[in-house]
CSV table of C-alpha atoms in Angstrom, one decimal:
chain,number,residue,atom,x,y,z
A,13,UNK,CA,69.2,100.6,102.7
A,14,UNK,CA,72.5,99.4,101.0
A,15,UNK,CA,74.1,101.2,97.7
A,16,UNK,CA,76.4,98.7,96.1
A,17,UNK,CA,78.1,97.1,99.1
A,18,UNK,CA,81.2,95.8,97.8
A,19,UNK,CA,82.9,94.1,100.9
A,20,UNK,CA,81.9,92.4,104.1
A,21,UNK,CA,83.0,90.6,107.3
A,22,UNK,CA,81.5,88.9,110.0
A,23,UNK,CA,82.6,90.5,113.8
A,24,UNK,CA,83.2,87.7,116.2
A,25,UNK,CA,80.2,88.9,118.0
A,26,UNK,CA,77.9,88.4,114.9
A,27,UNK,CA,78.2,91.8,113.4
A,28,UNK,CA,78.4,92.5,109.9
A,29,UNK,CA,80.5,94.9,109.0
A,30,UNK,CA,80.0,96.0,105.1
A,31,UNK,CA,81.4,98.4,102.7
A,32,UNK,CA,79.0,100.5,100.9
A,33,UNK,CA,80.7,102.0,98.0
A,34,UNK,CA,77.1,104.0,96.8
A,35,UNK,CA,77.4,106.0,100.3
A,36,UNK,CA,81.1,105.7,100.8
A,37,UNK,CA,80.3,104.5,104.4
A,38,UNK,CA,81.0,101.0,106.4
A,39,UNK,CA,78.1,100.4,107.9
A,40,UNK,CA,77.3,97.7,111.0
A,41,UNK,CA,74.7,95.6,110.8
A,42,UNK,CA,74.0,93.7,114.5
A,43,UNK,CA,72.7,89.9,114.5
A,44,UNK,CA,69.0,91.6,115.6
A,45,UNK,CA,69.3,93.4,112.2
A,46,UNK,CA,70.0,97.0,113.3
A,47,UNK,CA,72.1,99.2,110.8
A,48,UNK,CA,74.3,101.5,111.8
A,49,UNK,CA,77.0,103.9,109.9
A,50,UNK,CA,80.5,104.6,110.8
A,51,UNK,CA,81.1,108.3,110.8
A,52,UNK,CA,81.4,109.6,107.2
A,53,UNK,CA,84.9,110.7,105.7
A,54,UNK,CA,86.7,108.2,107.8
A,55,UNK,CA,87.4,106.1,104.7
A,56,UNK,CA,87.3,107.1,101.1
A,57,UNK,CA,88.0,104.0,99.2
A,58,UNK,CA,87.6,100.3,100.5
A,59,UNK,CA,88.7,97.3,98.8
A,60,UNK,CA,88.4,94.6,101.4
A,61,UNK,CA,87.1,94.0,104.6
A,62,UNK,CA,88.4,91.2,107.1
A,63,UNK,CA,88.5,90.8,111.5
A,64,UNK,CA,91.5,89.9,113.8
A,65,UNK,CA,91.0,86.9,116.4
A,66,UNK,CA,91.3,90.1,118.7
A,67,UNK,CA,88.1,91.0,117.3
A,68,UNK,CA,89.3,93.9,115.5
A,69,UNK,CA,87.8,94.8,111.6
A,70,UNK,CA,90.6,95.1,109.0
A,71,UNK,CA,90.5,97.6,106.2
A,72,UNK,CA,91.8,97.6,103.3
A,73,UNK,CA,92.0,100.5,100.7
A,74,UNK,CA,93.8,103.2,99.3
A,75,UNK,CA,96.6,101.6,99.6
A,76,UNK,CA,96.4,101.4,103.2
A,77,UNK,CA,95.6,98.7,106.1
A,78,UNK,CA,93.7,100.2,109.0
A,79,UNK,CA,91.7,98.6,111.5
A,80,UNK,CA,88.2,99.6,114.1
A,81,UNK,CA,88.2,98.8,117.5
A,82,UNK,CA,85.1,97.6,119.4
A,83,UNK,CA,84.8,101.4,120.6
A,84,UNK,CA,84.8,102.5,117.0
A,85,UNK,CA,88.4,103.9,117.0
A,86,UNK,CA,90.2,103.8,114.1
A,87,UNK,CA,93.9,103.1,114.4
A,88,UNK,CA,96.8,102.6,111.3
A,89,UNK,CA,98.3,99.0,110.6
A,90,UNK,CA,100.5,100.1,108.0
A,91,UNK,CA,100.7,101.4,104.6
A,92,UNK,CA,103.1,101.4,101.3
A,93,UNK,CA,100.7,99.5,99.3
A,94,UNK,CA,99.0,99.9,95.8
A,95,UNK,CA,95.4,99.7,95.5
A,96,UNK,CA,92.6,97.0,94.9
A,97,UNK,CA,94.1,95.1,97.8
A,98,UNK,CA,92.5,92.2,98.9
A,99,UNK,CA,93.3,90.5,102.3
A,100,UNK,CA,92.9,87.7,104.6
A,101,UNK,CA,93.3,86.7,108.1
A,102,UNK,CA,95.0,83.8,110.3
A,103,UNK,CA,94.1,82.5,113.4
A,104,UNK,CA,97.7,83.9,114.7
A,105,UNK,CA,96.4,87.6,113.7
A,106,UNK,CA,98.4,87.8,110.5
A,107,UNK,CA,97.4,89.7,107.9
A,108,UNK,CA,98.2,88.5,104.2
A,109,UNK,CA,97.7,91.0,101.1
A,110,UNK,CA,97.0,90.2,97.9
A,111,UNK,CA,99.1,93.5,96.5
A,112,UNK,CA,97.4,94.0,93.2
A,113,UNK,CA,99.5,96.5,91.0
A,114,UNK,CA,103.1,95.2,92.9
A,115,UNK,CA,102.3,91.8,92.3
A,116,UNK,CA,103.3,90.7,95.6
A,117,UNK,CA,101.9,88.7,98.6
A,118,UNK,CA,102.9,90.3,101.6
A,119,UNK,CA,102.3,89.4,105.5
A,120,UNK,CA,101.6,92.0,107.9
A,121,UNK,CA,102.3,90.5,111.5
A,122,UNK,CA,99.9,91.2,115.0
A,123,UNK,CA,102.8,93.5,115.8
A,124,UNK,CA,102.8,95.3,112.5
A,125,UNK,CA,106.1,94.0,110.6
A,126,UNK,CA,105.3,94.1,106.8
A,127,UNK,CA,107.2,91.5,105.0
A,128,UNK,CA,106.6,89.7,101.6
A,129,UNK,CA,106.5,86.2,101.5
A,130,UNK,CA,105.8,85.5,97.7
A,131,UNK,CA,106.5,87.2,94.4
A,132,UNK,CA,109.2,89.4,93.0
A,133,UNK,CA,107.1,92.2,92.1
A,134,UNK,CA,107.7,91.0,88.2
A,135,UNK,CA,104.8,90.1,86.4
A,136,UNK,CA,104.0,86.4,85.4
A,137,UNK,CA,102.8,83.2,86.5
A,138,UNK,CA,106.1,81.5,88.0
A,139,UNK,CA,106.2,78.7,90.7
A,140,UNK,CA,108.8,78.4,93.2
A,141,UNK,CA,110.0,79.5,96.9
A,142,UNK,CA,108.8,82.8,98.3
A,143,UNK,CA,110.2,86.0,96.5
A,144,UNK,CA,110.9,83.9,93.2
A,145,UNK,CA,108.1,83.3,92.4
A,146,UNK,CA,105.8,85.8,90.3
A,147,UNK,CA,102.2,87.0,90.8
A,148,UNK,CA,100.3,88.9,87.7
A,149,UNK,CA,97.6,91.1,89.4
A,150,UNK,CA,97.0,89.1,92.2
A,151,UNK,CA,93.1,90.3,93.5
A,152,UNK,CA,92.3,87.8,95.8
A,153,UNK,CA,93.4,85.5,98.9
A,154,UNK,CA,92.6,83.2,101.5
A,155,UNK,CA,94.4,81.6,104.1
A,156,UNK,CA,93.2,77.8,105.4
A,157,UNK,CA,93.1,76.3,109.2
A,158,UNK,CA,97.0,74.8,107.9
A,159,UNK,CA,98.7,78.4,107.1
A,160,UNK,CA,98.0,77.2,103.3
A,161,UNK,CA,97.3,80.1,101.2
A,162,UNK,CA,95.6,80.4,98.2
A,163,UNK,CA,95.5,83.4,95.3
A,164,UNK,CA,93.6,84.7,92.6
A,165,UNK,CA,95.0,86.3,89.8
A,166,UNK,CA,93.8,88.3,87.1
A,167,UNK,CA,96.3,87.7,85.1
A,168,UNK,CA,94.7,84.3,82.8
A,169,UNK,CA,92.0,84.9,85.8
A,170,UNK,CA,93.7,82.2,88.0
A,171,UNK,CA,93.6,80.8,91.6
A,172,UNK,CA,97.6,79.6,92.6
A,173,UNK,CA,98.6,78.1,96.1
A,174,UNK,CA,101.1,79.0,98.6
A,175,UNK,CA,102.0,76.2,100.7
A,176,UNK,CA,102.8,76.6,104.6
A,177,UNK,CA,106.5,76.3,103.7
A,178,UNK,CA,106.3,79.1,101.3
A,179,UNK,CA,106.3,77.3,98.2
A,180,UNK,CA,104.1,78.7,95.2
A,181,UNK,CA,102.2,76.6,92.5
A,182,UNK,CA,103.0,77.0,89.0
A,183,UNK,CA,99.7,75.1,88.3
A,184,UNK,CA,96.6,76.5,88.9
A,185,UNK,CA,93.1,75.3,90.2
A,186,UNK,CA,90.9,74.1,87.4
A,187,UNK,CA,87.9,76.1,86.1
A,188,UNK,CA,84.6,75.5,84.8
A,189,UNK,CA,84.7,76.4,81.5
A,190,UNK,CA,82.5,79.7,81.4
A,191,UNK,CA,84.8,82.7,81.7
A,192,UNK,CA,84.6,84.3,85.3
A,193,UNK,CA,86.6,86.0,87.7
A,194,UNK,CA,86.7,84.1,91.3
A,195,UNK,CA,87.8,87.2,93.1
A,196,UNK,CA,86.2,86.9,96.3
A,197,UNK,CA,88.2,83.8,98.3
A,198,UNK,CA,87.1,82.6,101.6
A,199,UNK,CA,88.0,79.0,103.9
A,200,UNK,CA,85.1,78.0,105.7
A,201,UNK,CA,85.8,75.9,109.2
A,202,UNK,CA,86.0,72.8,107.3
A,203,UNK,CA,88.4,74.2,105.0
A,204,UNK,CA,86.2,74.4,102.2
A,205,UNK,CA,87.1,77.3,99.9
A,206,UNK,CA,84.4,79.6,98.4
A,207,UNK,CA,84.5,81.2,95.7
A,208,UNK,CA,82.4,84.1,94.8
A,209,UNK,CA,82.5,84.9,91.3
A,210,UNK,CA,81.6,87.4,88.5
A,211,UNK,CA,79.8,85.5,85.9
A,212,UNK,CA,76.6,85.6,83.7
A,213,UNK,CA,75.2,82.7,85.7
A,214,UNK,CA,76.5,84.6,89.3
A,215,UNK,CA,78.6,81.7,90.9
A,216,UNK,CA,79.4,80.3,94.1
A,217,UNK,CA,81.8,77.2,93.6
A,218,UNK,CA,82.7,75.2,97.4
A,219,UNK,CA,86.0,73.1,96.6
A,220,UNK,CA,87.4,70.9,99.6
A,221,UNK,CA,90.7,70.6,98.8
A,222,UNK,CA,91.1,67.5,100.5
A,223,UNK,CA,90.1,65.9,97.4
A,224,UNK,CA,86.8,64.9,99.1
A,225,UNK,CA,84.0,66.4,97.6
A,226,UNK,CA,82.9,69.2,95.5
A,227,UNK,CA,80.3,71.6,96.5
A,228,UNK,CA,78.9,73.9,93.6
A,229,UNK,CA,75.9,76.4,94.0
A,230,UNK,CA,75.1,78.6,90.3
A,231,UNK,CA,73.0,81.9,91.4
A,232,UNK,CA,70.7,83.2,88.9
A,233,UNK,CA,69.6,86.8,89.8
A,234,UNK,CA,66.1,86.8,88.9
A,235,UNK,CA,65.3,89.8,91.1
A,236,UNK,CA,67.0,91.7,93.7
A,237,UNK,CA,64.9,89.9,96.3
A,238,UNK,CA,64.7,86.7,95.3
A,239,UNK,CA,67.7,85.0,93.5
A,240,UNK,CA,67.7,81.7,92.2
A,241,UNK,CA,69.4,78.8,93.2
A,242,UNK,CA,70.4,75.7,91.2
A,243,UNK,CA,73.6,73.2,91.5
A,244,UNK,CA,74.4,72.2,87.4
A,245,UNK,CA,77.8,73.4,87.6
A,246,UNK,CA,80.2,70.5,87.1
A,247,UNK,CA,83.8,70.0,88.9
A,248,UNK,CA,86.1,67.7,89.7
A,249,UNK,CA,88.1,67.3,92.8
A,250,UNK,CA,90.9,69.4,92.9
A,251,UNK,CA,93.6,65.9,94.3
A,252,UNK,CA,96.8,67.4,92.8
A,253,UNK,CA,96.6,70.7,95.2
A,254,UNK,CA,96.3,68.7,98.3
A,255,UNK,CA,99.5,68.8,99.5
A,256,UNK,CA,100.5,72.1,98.1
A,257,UNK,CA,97.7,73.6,101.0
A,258,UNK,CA,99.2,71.3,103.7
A,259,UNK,CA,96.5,68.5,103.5
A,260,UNK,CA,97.4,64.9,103.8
């Protein structure tokens, strides 16, 4: 039914909304598991998907931030972005953006002022307040409950922190040690952050970042319909970050 769905959000009514990059449609699937398709040609590329307290889906691609109404209109947030964008959502309706090729994290707020709150558009890995510090690639983002952000990079395939106050981590969040790429960032309401990854073994890593507990899932694709599930990935809590996200 699905070719190569790339992207998806959850509706605050239960609807998933997914990009299917095979078909170059976003499609809607309802909780009762009826699929429908957004009218074609309204969207050529998508890089990320993500809904507005207001219930709103966000879209991200071609450089662009758009966003669907309940009715299925489709109305322009702004623009003046590169491509691969990956974005996020705060309870406030902000709309952070990983800008990938200006190496930037920008805020776009409910009434539409773009602004950047981290990176100088130079490439590298620097910590520090706001627009002095430095993003390579940045391809992924989440924001937590606290306004605490936190990035992957692909350049040294990284995850960094931007604290409430605006303050960016020159450290990074530890690894296991099989190379993978943890583009896909999400807080769940507990402030656990998921990571969805591009690996051999296909892994999910949980982190809270409370220092708490680790959660680790390792997905083994025996089939397309019935994936494997085991839990022998090893990691430690991530204490030093704690404060960085606005945890105490």
């Amino acid at each position: 039914m699905f070719n190569k769905p790339t992207a998806i959000t959850i509706g605050i009514d239960g609807t998933a909304y997914v990009w299917d990059s095979g078909n170059s449609r976003i499609r809607r699937s309802t909780s009762k598991g009826n699929v429908f398709s957004l009218p074609a040609g309204q969207f050529s590329s998508v890089s990320d998907l993500a809904t507005l307290p207001t219930g709103e889906i966000v879209v991200a691609g071609s450089g662009r931030i758009r966003g669907i109404r309940s009715s299925g209109e489709i109305f322009d947030i702004a623009g003046g972005f590169s491509d691969n964008l990956s974005i996020a959502v705060d309870w406030a309706g902000n709309i952070f953006v990983a800008d990938f090729f200006n190496h930037r994290i920008r805020r776009i707020s409910p009434d539409r002022n773009v602004s950047t709150i981290a990176g100088s558009g130079n490439i590298g890995s620097v910590g520090g307040e706001g627009i002095f510090s430095s993003f390579e690639f940045p391809d992924g983002i989440a924001v937590n409950s606290l306004g605490g952000i936190v990035v992957h990079q692909q350049g040294g395939s990284v995850t960094r922190t931007i604290s409430p106050t605006g303050v960016v981590s020159g450290s990074t969040i530890p690894s296991p040690s099989e190379p993978r790429i943890p583009r896909f960032l999400a807080f769940d309401e507990f402030d656990i952050l998921y990571q969805g990854t591009v690996s051999a073994a296909h892994q999910i890593v949980g982190r809270n970042f409370k220092g708490e507990e680790v959660i680790a899932f390792a997905v083994e694709e025996r089939s397309e319909t019935s994936p494997q599930i085991g839990t022998d990935i090893s990691s430690q809590p991530i204490r030093t970050l704690t404060n960085s996200l606005g945890f105490r």
